[in-house]
Amino acid sequence: MIKYGPVQCNESTLEEIKLKLVLLLILAYLLGAIPNGVWIGKLFFHTDICKAGSGNIGTTNTYRVLGPVAGTTVMVLDIAKGTVATLLPMWFHITTVNPLLFGLMAILGHTFSIFDGFKGGKAVATSAGMLLAYNPVFFIIACLLFISFIYLTSMVSLASMISFSIITILSILFHDVYLSIIAIVLTIFVFYRHRTNIKRIREGTENMVPFGLGFRHRNQKSSK
């Protein structure tokens, strides 16, 4: 876990720290705002991902529309945005502010991108990247949960929401106050961003990945 805490400094040094802090928070937002799915789609596939599939710029829609290579690339880059942003205060020796704030700025950038008309993704991958930088153990747990629920349900949306919920509970149980607060807020936000998915899940029409128990069960029902 990244360490942070108060430091002793004179007035001029304090002003420098404040300026550096503001600039790094802006940089964190701009990093998060890079619409990887949109740019990769337009540059390499001549496709506007916003107008194809579900219209989302994240990993799942990129995978479905542009294929596994593009989808995996977008996932890695979106995770990296959250990781790099969260590590910024450590790299620039800002120890007075919780690094989660920088990760949160990247998530805001990803969700409300200045480069994409203040639209964006559902914040799942970038949130995972923030977790990777802040608490790698929780990141590994989140990945294992996500993979497990993907296999059980064959639904990326449902696996994401369940994983967020469990990580939030773990954060509370381990008494990480700052992570708990941000995790609660992000979980609510992720559920909100997945509201159309929740509706489709209830109706039994949610898109599934072509593997796992859920996909197999749906195929068996449709073949009867």
JSON list of C-alpha atoms in Angstrom, two decimals:
[
{"chain": "A", "resi": 1, "resn": "MET", "atom": "CA", "xyz": [0.00, 0.00, 0.00]},
{"chain": "A", "resi": 2, "resn": "ILE", "atom": "CA", "xyz": [1.25, 3.50, -0.84]},
{"chain": "A", "resi": 3, "resn": "LYS", "atom": "CA", "xyz": [2.41, 5.48, 2.20]},
{"chain": "A", "resi": 4, "resn": "TYR", "atom": "CA", "xyz": [1.48, 9.11, 2.76]},
{"chain": "A", "resi": 5, "resn": "GLY", "atom": "CA", "xyz": [1.31, 11.59, 5.62]},
{"chain": "A", "resi": 6, "resn": "PRO", "atom": "CA", "xyz": [1.98, 15.15, 6.80]},
{"chain": "A", "resi": 7, "resn": "VAL", "atom": "CA", "xyz": [5.30, 16.90, 6.16]},
{"chain": "A", "resi": 8, "resn": "GLN", "atom": "CA", "xyz": [7.04, 19.91, 7.72]},
{"chain": "A", "resi": 9, "resn": "CYS", "atom": "CA", "xyz": [7.56, 22.81, 5.29]},
{"chain": "A", "resi": 10, "resn": "ASN", "atom": "CA", "xyz": [7.91, 26.58, 5.13]},
{"chain": "A", "resi": 11, "resn": "GLU", "atom": "CA", "xyz": [5.45, 28.92, 3.41]},
{"chain": "A", "resi": 12, "resn": "SER", "atom": "CA", "xyz": [7.20, 29.01, 0.03]},
{"chain": "A", "resi": 13, "resn": "THR", "atom": "CA", "xyz": [7.55, 25.24, -0.02]},
{"chain": "A", "resi": 14, "resn": "LEU", "atom": "CA", "xyz": [3.87, 24.92, 0.86]},
{"chain": "A", "resi": 15, "resn": "GLU", "atom": "CA", "xyz": [2.91, 27.07, -2.13]},
{"chain": "A", "resi": 16, "resn": "GLU", "atom": "CA", "xyz": [5.06, 24.92, -4.40]},
{"chain": "A", "resi": 17, "resn": "ILE", "atom": "CA", "xyz": [3.41, 21.78, -3.06]},
{"chain": "A", "resi": 18, "resn": "LYS", "atom": "CA", "xyz": [-0.06, 23.26, -3.62]},
{"chain": "A", "resi": 19, "resn": "LEU", "atom": "CA", "xyz": [0.80, 24.20, -7.22]},
{"chain": "A", "resi": 20, "resn": "LYS", "atom": "CA", "xyz": [2.31, 20.78, -7.87]},
{"chain": "A", "resi": 21, "resn": "LEU", "atom": "CA", "xyz": [-0.74, 19.13, -6.32]},
{"chain": "A", "resi": 22, "resn": "VAL", "atom": "CA", "xyz": [-3.17, 21.05, -8.56]},
{"chain": "A", "resi": 23, "resn": "LEU", "atom": "CA", "xyz": [-1.13, 20.32, -11.69]},
{"chain": "A", "resi": 24, "resn": "LEU", "atom": "CA", "xyz": [-0.87, 16.62, -10.86]},
{"chain": "A", "resi": 25, "resn": "LEU", "atom": "CA", "xyz": [-4.61, 16.36, -10.20]},
{"chain": "A", "resi": 26, "resn": "ILE", "atom": "CA", "xyz": [-5.25, 17.94, -13.60]},
{"chain": "A", "resi": 27, "resn": "LEU", "atom": "CA", "xyz": [-2.75, 15.53, -15.16]},
{"chain": "A", "resi": 28, "resn": "ALA", "atom": "CA", "xyz": [-4.49, 12.59, -13.47]},
{"chain": "A", "resi": 29, "resn": "TYR", "atom": "CA", "xyz": [-7.81, 13.71, -14.94]},
{"chain": "A", "resi": 30, "resn": "LEU", "atom": "CA", "xyz": [-6.30, 14.13, -18.42]},
{"chain": "A", "resi": 31, "resn": "LEU", "atom": "CA", "xyz": [-4.70, 10.69, -18.23]},
{"chain": "A", "resi": 32, "resn": "GLY", "atom": "CA", "xyz": [-8.04, 9.19, -17.30]},
{"chain": "A", "resi": 33, "resn": "ALA", "atom": "CA", "xyz": [-9.79, 11.16, -20.03]},
{"chain": "A", "resi": 34, "resn": "ILE", "atom": "CA", "xyz": [-7.83, 9.48, -22.85]},
{"chain": "A", "resi": 35, "resn": "PRO", "atom": "CA", "xyz": [-10.58, 7.55, -24.71]},
{"chain": "A", "resi": 36, "resn": "ASN", "atom": "CA", "xyz": [-8.54, 4.51, -25.68]},
{"chain": "A", "resi": 37, "resn": "GLY", "atom": "CA", "xyz": [-11.45, 2.64, -27.22]},
{"chain": "A", "resi": 38, "resn": "VAL", "atom": "CA", "xyz": [-12.45, 5.61, -29.38]},
{"chain": "A", "resi": 39, "resn": "TRP", "atom": "CA", "xyz": [-8.95, 6.41, -30.59]},
{"chain": "A", "resi": 40, "resn": "ILE", "atom": "CA", "xyz": [-7.95, 2.81, -31.28]},
{"chain": "A", "resi": 41, "resn": "GLY", "atom": "CA", "xyz": [-11.21, 2.22, -33.14]},
{"chain": "A", "resi": 42, "resn": "LYS", "atom": "CA", "xyz": [-10.75, 5.28, -35.34]},
{"chain": "A", "resi": 43, "resn": "LEU", "atom": "CA", "xyz": [-6.99, 5.00, -35.91]},
{"chain": "A", "resi": 44, "resn": "PHE", "atom": "CA", "xyz": [-6.67, 1.28, -36.59]},
{"chain": "A", "resi": 45, "resn": "PHE", "atom": "CA", "xyz": [-10.15, 0.08, -37.54]},
{"chain": "A", "resi": 46, "resn": "HIS", "atom": "CA", "xyz": [-11.79, 3.21, -39.00]},
{"chain": "A", "resi": 47, "resn": "THR", "atom": "CA", "xyz": [-14.72, 2.52, -36.69]},
{"chain": "A", "resi": 48, "resn": "ASP", "atom": "CA", "xyz": [-16.42, 4.85, -34.24]},
{"chain": "A", "resi": 49, "resn": "ILE", "atom": "CA", "xyz": [-16.90, 2.57, -31.24]},
{"chain": "A", "resi": 50, "resn": "CYS", "atom": "CA", "xyz": [-19.47, 5.03, -29.85]},
{"chain": "A", "resi": 51, "resn": "LYS", "atom": "CA", "xyz": [-21.75, 4.21, -32.79]},
{"chain": "A", "resi": 52, "resn": "ALA", "atom": "CA", "xyz": [-21.26, 0.44, -32.78]},
{"chain": "A", "resi": 53, "resn": "GLY", "atom": "CA", "xyz": [-22.47, -2.32, -30.47]},
{"chain": "A", "resi": 54, "resn": "SER", "atom": "CA", "xyz": [-23.59, -0.94, -27.13]},
{"chain": "A", "resi": 55, "resn": "GLY", "atom": "CA", "xyz": [-21.92, 2.40, -27.83]},
{"chain": "A", "resi": 56, "resn": "ASN", "atom": "CA", "xyz": [-19.69, 2.09, -24.77]},
{"chain": "A", "resi": 57, "resn": "ILE", "atom": "CA", "xyz": [-15.98, 2.90, -25.16]},
{"chain": "A", "resi": 58, "resn": "GLY", "atom": "CA", "xyz": [-14.75, 0.27, -22.70]},
{"chain": "A", "resi": 59, "resn": "THR", "atom": "CA", "xyz": [-13.21, -3.17, -22.99]},
{"chain": "A", "resi": 60, "resn": "THR", "atom": "CA", "xyz": [-16.34, -5.26, -23.46]},
{"chain": "A", "resi": 61, "resn": "ASN", "atom": "CA", "xyz": [-17.81, -3.32, -26.36]},
{"chain": "A", "resi": 62, "resn": "THR", "atom": "CA", "xyz": [-14.39, -2.91, -27.98]},
{"chain": "A", "resi": 63, "resn": "TYR", "atom": "CA", "xyz": [-13.91, -6.67, -27.74]},
{"chain": "A", "resi": 64, "resn": "ARG", "atom": "CA", "xyz": [-17.29, -7.37, -29.32]},
{"chain": "A", "resi": 65, "resn": "VAL", "atom": "CA", "xyz": [-16.96, -4.80, -32.11]},
{"chain": "A", "resi": 66, "resn": "LEU", "atom": "CA", "xyz": [-13.25, -4.73, -32.90]},
{"chain": "A", "resi": 67, "resn": "GLY", "atom": "CA", "xyz": [-12.07, -8.13, -31.68]},
{"chain": "A", "resi": 68, "resn": "PRO", "atom": "CA", "xyz": [-9.96, -9.62, -28.87]},
{"chain": "A", "resi": 69, "resn": "VAL", "atom": "CA", "xyz": [-6.69, -7.83, -29.69]},
{"chain": "A", "resi": 70, "resn": "ALA", "atom": "CA", "xyz": [-8.31, -4.38, -29.60]},
{"chain": "A", "resi": 71, "resn": "GLY", "atom": "CA", "xyz": [-10.40, -5.30, -26.56]},
{"chain": "A", "resi": 72, "resn": "THR", "atom": "CA", "xyz": [-7.39, -6.56, -24.60]},
{"chain": "A", "resi": 73, "resn": "THR", "atom": "CA", "xyz": [-5.36, -3.50, -25.59]},
{"chain": "A", "resi": 74, "resn": "VAL", "atom": "CA", "xyz": [-8.09, -1.15, -24.39]},
{"chain": "A", "resi": 75, "resn": "MET", "atom": "CA", "xyz": [-8.41, -3.07, -21.11]},
{"chain": "A", "resi": 76, "resn": "VAL", "atom": "CA", "xyz": [-4.66, -2.85, -20.41]},
{"chain": "A", "resi": 77, "resn": "LEU", "atom": "CA", "xyz": [-4.51, 0.84, -21.30]},
{"chain": "A", "resi": 78, "resn": "ASP", "atom": "CA", "xyz": [-7.61, 1.69, -19.23]},
{"chain": "A", "resi": 79, "resn": "ILE", "atom": "CA", "xyz": [-6.15, -0.16, -16.23]},
{"chain": "A", "resi": 80, "resn": "ALA", "atom": "CA", "xyz": [-2.84, 1.64, -16.77]},
{"chain": "A", "resi": 81, "resn": "LYS", "atom": "CA", "xyz": [-4.60, 5.03, -16.63]},
{"chain": "A", "resi": 82, "resn": "GLY", "atom": "CA", "xyz": [-5.79, 4.35, -13.09]},
{"chain": "A", "resi": 83, "resn": "THR", "atom": "CA", "xyz": [-2.46, 2.88, -12.01]},
{"chain": "A", "resi": 84, "resn": "VAL", "atom": "CA", "xyz": [-0.28, 5.68, -13.37]},
{"chain": "A", "resi": 85, "resn": "ALA", "atom": "CA", "xyz": [-2.57, 8.39, -11.99]},
{"chain": "A", "resi": 86, "resn": "THR", "atom": "CA", "xyz": [-2.55, 6.83, -8.51]},
{"chain": "A", "resi": 87, "resn": "LEU", "atom": "CA", "xyz": [1.25, 6.58, -8.54]},
{"chain": "A", "resi": 88, "resn": "LEU", "atom": "CA", "xyz": [1.74, 10.23, -9.57]},
{"chain": "A", "resi": 89, "resn": "PRO", "atom": "CA", "xyz": [2.01, 11.60, -6.00]},
{"chain": "A", "resi": 90, "resn": "MET", "atom": "CA", "xyz": [4.66, 9.02, -5.12]},
{"chain": "A", "resi": 91, "resn": "TRP", "atom": "CA", "xyz": [6.71, 9.78, -8.25]},
{"chain": "A", "resi": 92, "resn": "PHE", "atom": "CA", "xyz": [6.50, 13.54, -7.64]},
{"chain": "A", "resi": 93, "resn": "HIS", "atom": "CA", "xyz": [7.02, 13.27, -3.87]},
{"chain": "A", "resi": 94, "resn": "ILE", "atom": "CA", "xyz": [3.56, 14.45, -2.81]},
{"chain": "A", "resi": 95, "resn": "THR", "atom": "CA", "xyz": [3.02, 12.74, 0.53]},
{"chain": "A", "resi": 96, "resn": "THR", "atom": "CA", "xyz": [0.37, 14.98, 2.07]},
{"chain": "A", "resi": 97, "resn": "VAL", "atom": "CA", "xyz": [-2.61, 13.75, 0.03]},
{"chain": "A", "resi": 98, "resn": "ASN", "atom": "CA", "xyz": [-4.08, 10.26, -0.20]},
{"chain": "A", "resi": 99, "resn": "PRO", "atom": "CA", "xyz": [-3.11, 8.80, -3.62]},
{"chain": "A", "resi": 100, "resn": "LEU", "atom": "CA", "xyz": [-6.66, 7.53, -4.06]},
{"chain": "A", "resi": 101, "resn": "LEU", "atom": "CA", "xyz": [-7.65, 11.12, -4.85]},
{"chain": "A", "resi": 102, "resn": "PHE", "atom": "CA", "xyz": [-5.46, 11.00, -7.97]},
{"chain": "A", "resi": 103, "resn": "GLY", "atom": "CA", "xyz": [-6.94, 7.66, -8.97]},
{"chain": "A", "resi": 104, "resn": "LEU", "atom": "CA", "xyz": [-10.40, 9.12, -8.49]},
{"chain": "A", "resi": 105, "resn": "MET", "atom": "CA", "xyz": [-9.51, 12.00, -10.81]},
{"chain": "A", "resi": 106, "resn": "ALA", "atom": "CA", "xyz": [-8.50, 9.48, -13.47]},
{"chain": "A", "resi": 107, "resn": "ILE", "atom": "CA", "xyz": [-11.81, 7.67, -13.01]},
{"chain": "A", "resi": 108, "resn": "LEU", "atom": "CA", "xyz": [-13.67, 10.97, -13.41]},
{"chain": "A", "resi": 109, "resn": "GLY", "atom": "CA", "xyz": [-11.65, 11.62, -16.56]},
{"chain": "A", "resi": 110, "resn": "HIS", "atom": "CA", "xyz": [-12.45, 8.19, -17.92]},
{"chain": "A", "resi": 111, "resn": "THR", "atom": "CA", "xyz": [-16.16, 8.59, -17.22]},
{"chain": "A", "resi": 112, "resn": "PHE", "atom": "CA", "xyz": [-16.48, 12.25, -18.25]},
{"chain": "A", "resi": 113, "resn": "SER", "atom": "CA", "xyz": [-13.77, 12.65, -20.86]},
{"chain": "A", "resi": 114, "resn": "ILE", "atom": "CA", "xyz": [-12.94, 16.14, -22.09]},
{"chain": "A", "resi": 115, "resn": "PHE", "atom": "CA", "xyz": [-11.72, 14.46, -25.30]},
{"chain": "A", "resi": 116, "resn": "ASP", "atom": "CA", "xyz": [-15.07, 12.76, -25.92]},
{"chain": "A", "resi": 117, "resn": "GLY", "atom": "CA", "xyz": [-17.69, 15.39, -25.17]},
{"chain": "A", "resi": 118, "resn": "PHE", "atom": "CA", "xyz": [-17.63, 14.58, -21.43]},
{"chain": "A", "resi": 119, "resn": "LYS", "atom": "CA", "xyz": [-18.89, 11.06, -22.12]},
{"chain": "A", "resi": 120, "resn": "GLY", "atom": "CA", "xyz": [-16.99, 7.92, -21.27]},
{"chain": "A", "resi": 121, "resn": "GLY", "atom": "CA", "xyz": [-16.88, 4.38, -19.98]},
{"chain": "A", "resi": 122, "resn": "LYS", "atom": "CA", "xyz": [-18.26, 2.67, -16.90]},
{"chain": "A", "resi": 123, "resn": "ALA", "atom": "CA", "xyz": [-15.10, 3.11, -14.80]},
{"chain": "A", "resi": 124, "resn": "VAL", "atom": "CA", "xyz": [-14.47, -0.58, -14.13]},
{"chain": "A", "resi": 125, "resn": "ALA", "atom": "CA", "xyz": [-10.99, -1.03, -15.65]},
{"chain": "A", "resi": 126, "resn": "THR", "atom": "CA", "xyz": [-9.67, 2.36, -14.51]},
{"chain": "A", "resi": 127, "resn": "SER", "atom": "CA", "xyz": [-10.93, 1.67, -10.98]},
{"chain": "A", "resi": 128, "resn": "ALA", "atom": "CA", "xyz": [-9.09, -1.65, -11.09]},
{"chain": "A", "resi": 129, "resn": "GLY", "atom": "CA", "xyz": [-5.95, 0.22, -12.11]},
{"chain": "A", "resi": 130, "resn": "MET", "atom": "CA", "xyz": [-6.30, 2.53, -9.12]},
{"chain": "A", "resi": 131, "resn": "LEU", "atom": "CA", "xyz": [-6.64, -0.52, -6.88]},
{"chain": "A", "resi": 132, "resn": "LEU", "atom": "CA", "xyz": [-3.53, -2.11, -8.44]},
{"chain": "A", "resi": 133, "resn": "ALA", "atom": "CA", "xyz": [-1.41, 0.90, -7.48]},
{"chain": "A", "resi": 134, "resn": "TYR", "atom": "CA", "xyz": [-2.94, 1.42, -4.04]},
{"chain": "A", "resi": 135, "resn": "ASN", "atom": "CA", "xyz": [-3.35, -2.16, -2.81]},
{"chain": "A", "resi": 136, "resn": "PRO", "atom": "CA", "xyz": [-2.03, -4.91, -5.14]},
{"chain": "A", "resi": 137, "resn": "VAL", "atom": "CA", "xyz": [-3.41, -7.66, -2.89]},
{"chain": "A", "resi": 138, "resn": "PHE", "atom": "CA", "xyz": [-6.94, -6.30, -3.22]},
{"chain": "A", "resi": 139, "resn": "PHE", "atom": "CA", "xyz": [-6.36, -5.97, -6.96]},
{"chain": "A", "resi": 140, "resn": "ILE", "atom": "CA", "xyz": [-5.47, -9.67, -7.21]},
{"chain": "A", "resi": 141, "resn": "ILE", "atom": "CA", "xyz": [-8.54, -10.57, -5.15]},
{"chain": "A", "resi": 142, "resn": "ALA", "atom": "CA", "xyz": [-10.70, -8.39, -7.41]},
{"chain": "A", "resi": 143, "resn": "CYS", "atom": "CA", "xyz": [-9.30, -10.08, -10.53]},
{"chain": "A", "resi": 144, "resn": "LEU", "atom": "CA", "xyz": [-9.93, -13.55, -9.11]},
{"chain": "A", "resi": 145, "resn": "LEU", "atom": "CA", "xyz": [-13.48, -12.57, -8.15]},
{"chain": "A", "resi": 146, "resn": "PHE", "atom": "CA", "xyz": [-14.11, -11.08, -11.58]},
{"chain": "A", "resi": 147, "resn": "ILE", "atom": "CA", "xyz": [-12.80, -14.14, -13.43]},
{"chain": "A", "resi": 148, "resn": "SER", "atom": "CA", "xyz": [-14.79, -16.48, -11.17]},
{"chain": "A", "resi": 149, "resn": "PHE", "atom": "CA", "xyz": [-18.06, -14.62, -11.67]},
{"chain": "A", "resi": 150, "resn": "ILE", "atom": "CA", "xyz": [-17.43, -14.28, -15.40]},
{"chain": "A", "resi": 151, "resn": "TYR", "atom": "CA", "xyz": [-17.21, -18.07, -15.53]},
{"chain": "A", "resi": 152, "resn": "LEU", "atom": "CA", "xyz": [-20.29, -18.55, -13.35]},
{"chain": "A", "resi": 153, "resn": "THR", "atom": "CA", "xyz": [-22.53, -15.97, -15.03]},
{"chain": "A", "resi": 154, "resn": "SER", "atom": "CA", "xyz": [-20.94, -15.33, -18.45]},
{"chain": "A", "resi": 155, "resn": "MET", "atom": "CA", "xyz": [-21.89, -11.67, -17.90]},
{"chain": "A", "resi": 156, "resn": "VAL", "atom": "CA", "xyz": [-19.18, -9.01, -17.69]},
{"chain": "A", "resi": 157, "resn": "SER", "atom": "CA", "xyz": [-21.64, -6.50, -16.23]},
{"chain": "A", "resi": 158, "resn": "LEU", "atom": "CA", "xyz": [-22.80, -8.77, -13.41]},
{"chain": "A", "resi": 159, "resn": "ALA", "atom": "CA", "xyz": [-19.26, -9.94, -12.63]},
{"chain": "A", "resi": 160, "resn": "SER", "atom": "CA", "xyz": [-18.14, -6.30, -12.41]},
{"chain": "A", "resi": 161, "resn": "MET", "atom": "CA", "xyz": [-20.93, -5.28, -10.04]},
{"chain": "A", "resi": 162, "resn": "ILE", "atom": "CA", "xyz": [-20.45, -8.29, -7.76]},
{"chain": "A", "resi": 163, "resn": "SER", "atom": "CA", "xyz": [-16.67, -7.81, -7.65]},
{"chain": "A", "resi": 164, "resn": "PHE", "atom": "CA", "xyz": [-17.02, -4.12, -6.77]},
{"chain": "A", "resi": 165, "resn": "SER", "atom": "CA", "xyz": [-19.47, -4.98, -4.00]},
{"chain": "A", "resi": 166, "resn": "ILE", "atom": "CA", "xyz": [-17.17, -7.61, -2.44]},
{"chain": "A", "resi": 167, "resn": "ILE", "atom": "CA", "xyz": [-14.09, -5.36, -2.60]},
{"chain": "A", "resi": 168, "resn": "THR", "atom": "CA", "xyz": [-16.12, -2.64, -0.86]},
{"chain": "A", "resi": 169, "resn": "ILE", "atom": "CA", "xyz": [-17.05, -5.06, 1.93]},
{"chain": "A", "resi": 170, "resn": "LEU", "atom": "CA", "xyz": [-13.40, -6.16, 2.27]},
{"chain": "A", "resi": 171, "resn": "SER", "atom": "CA", "xyz": [-12.25, -2.53, 2.47]},
{"chain": "A", "resi": 172, "resn": "ILE", "atom": "CA", "xyz": [-14.67, -1.94, 5.33]},
{"chain": "A", "resi": 173, "resn": "LEU", "atom": "CA", "xyz": [-13.66, -5.14, 7.12]},
{"chain": "A", "resi": 174, "resn": "PHE", "atom": "CA", "xyz": [-9.97, -4.21, 6.88]},
{"chain": "A", "resi": 175, "resn": "HIS", "atom": "CA", "xyz": [-10.72, -0.72, 8.25]},
{"chain": "A", "resi": 176, "resn": "ASP", "atom": "CA", "xyz": [-9.27, 1.20, 5.32]},
{"chain": "A", "resi": 177, "resn": "VAL", "atom": "CA", "xyz": [-11.43, 4.29, 5.75]},
{"chain": "A", "resi": 178, "resn": "TYR", "atom": "CA", "xyz": [-10.42, 6.15, 2.60]},
{"chain": "A", "resi": 179, "resn": "LEU", "atom": "CA", "xyz": [-10.62, 3.11, 0.33]},
{"chain": "A", "resi": 180, "resn": "SER", "atom": "CA", "xyz": [-13.95, 2.17, 1.92]},
{"chain": "A", "resi": 181, "resn": "ILE", "atom": "CA", "xyz": [-15.47, 5.58, 1.22]},
{"chain": "A", "resi": 182, "resn": "ILE", "atom": "CA", "xyz": [-14.25, 5.65, -2.38]},
{"chain": "A", "resi": 183, "resn": "ALA", "atom": "CA", "xyz": [-15.23, 2.00, -2.92]},
{"chain": "A", "resi": 184, "resn": "ILE", "atom": "CA", "xyz": [-18.77, 2.67, -1.68]},
{"chain": "A", "resi": 185, "resn": "VAL", "atom": "CA", "xyz": [-19.11, 5.70, -3.96]},
{"chain": "A", "resi": 186, "resn": "LEU", "atom": "CA", "xyz": [-17.66, 3.82, -6.94]},
{"chain": "A", "resi": 187, "resn": "THR", "atom": "CA", "xyz": [-19.86, 0.77, -6.35]},
{"chain": "A", "resi": 188, "resn": "ILE", "atom": "CA", "xyz": [-22.98, 2.94, -6.34]},
{"chain": "A", "resi": 189, "resn": "PHE", "atom": "CA", "xyz": [-21.71, 4.71, -9.46]},
{"chain": "A", "resi": 190, "resn": "VAL", "atom": "CA", "xyz": [-20.89, 1.43, -11.24]},
{"chain": "A", "resi": 191, "resn": "PHE", "atom": "CA", "xyz": [-24.38, 0.10, -10.48]},
{"chain": "A", "resi": 192, "resn": "TYR", "atom": "CA", "xyz": [-25.84, 3.33, -11.85]},
{"chain": "A", "resi": 193, "resn": "ARG", "atom": "CA", "xyz": [-23.74, 3.12, -15.03]},
{"chain": "A", "resi": 194, "resn": "HIS", "atom": "CA", "xyz": [-24.91, -0.47, -15.47]},
{"chain": "A", "resi": 195, "resn": "ARG", "atom": "CA", "xyz": [-28.60, 0.32, -14.99]},
{"chain": "A", "resi": 196, "resn": "THR", "atom": "CA", "xyz": [-29.51, -0.74, -18.55]},
{"chain": "A", "resi": 197, "resn": "ASN", "atom": "CA", "xyz": [-27.52, -3.94, -18.01]},
{"chain": "A", "resi": 198, "resn": "ILE", "atom": "CA", "xyz": [-29.43, -4.61, -14.78]},
{"chain": "A", "resi": 199, "resn": "LYS", "atom": "CA", "xyz": [-32.68, -4.24, -16.69]},
{"chain": "A", "resi": 200, "resn": "ARG", "atom": "CA", "xyz": [-31.51, -6.74, -19.31]},
{"chain": "A", "resi": 201, "resn": "ILE", "atom": "CA", "xyz": [-30.31, -9.15, -16.62]},
{"chain": "A", "resi": 202, "resn": "ARG", "atom": "CA", "xyz": [-33.78, -9.11, -15.06]},
{"chain": "A", "resi": 203, "resn": "GLU", "atom": "CA", "xyz": [-35.34, -9.70, -18.48]},
{"chain": "A", "resi": 204, "resn": "GLY", "atom": "CA", "xyz": [-32.89, -12.49, -19.29]},
{"chain": "A", "resi": 205, "resn": "THR", "atom": "CA", "xyz": [-31.57, -10.67, -22.37]},
{"chain": "A", "resi": 206, "resn": "GLU", "atom": "CA", "xyz": [-28.17, -9.46, -21.16]},
{"chain": "A", "resi": 207, "resn": "ASN", "atom": "CA", "xyz": [-25.24, -10.04, -23.53]},
{"chain": "A", "resi": 208, "resn": "MET", "atom": "CA", "xyz": [-23.00, -12.93, -22.56]},
{"chain": "A", "resi": 209, "resn": "VAL", "atom": "CA", "xyz": [-19.43, -13.84, -23.31]},
{"chain": "A", "resi": 210, "resn": "PRO", "atom": "CA", "xyz": [-19.26, -17.06, -25.38]},
{"chain": "A", "resi": 211, "resn": "PHE", "atom": "CA", "xyz": [-18.09, -19.28, -22.51]},
{"chain": "A", "resi": 212, "resn": "GLY", "atom": "CA", "xyz": [-18.91, -20.14, -18.91]},
{"chain": "A", "resi": 213, "resn": "LEU", "atom": "CA", "xyz": [-21.82, -21.73, -17.09]},
{"chain": "A", "resi": 214, "resn": "GLY", "atom": "CA", "xyz": [-24.31, -18.95, -17.83]},
{"chain": "A", "resi": 215, "resn": "PHE", "atom": "CA", "xyz": [-23.66, -19.11, -21.57]},
{"chain": "A", "resi": 216, "resn": "ARG", "atom": "CA", "xyz": [-23.93, -22.90, -21.54]},
{"chain": "A", "resi": 217, "resn": "HIS", "atom": "CA", "xyz": [-27.19, -22.78, -19.57]},
{"chain": "A", "resi": 218, "resn": "ARG", "atom": "CA", "xyz": [-28.74, -20.22, -21.94]},
{"chain": "A", "resi": 219, "resn": "ASN", "atom": "CA", "xyz": [-27.75, -22.30, -24.98]},
{"chain": "A", "resi": 220, "resn": "GLN", "atom": "CA", "xyz": [-29.28, -25.42, -23.44]},
{"chain": "A", "resi": 221, "resn": "LYS", "atom": "CA", "xyz": [-32.56, -23.57, -22.78]},
{"chain": "A", "resi": 222, "resn": "SER", "atom": "CA", "xyz": [-32.71, -22.13, -26.29]},
{"chain": "A", "resi": 223, "resn": "SER", "atom": "CA", "xyz": [-32.04, -25.52, -27.89]},
{"chain": "A", "resi": 224, "resn": "LYS", "atom": "CA", "xyz": [-34.99, -27.20, -26.14]}
]
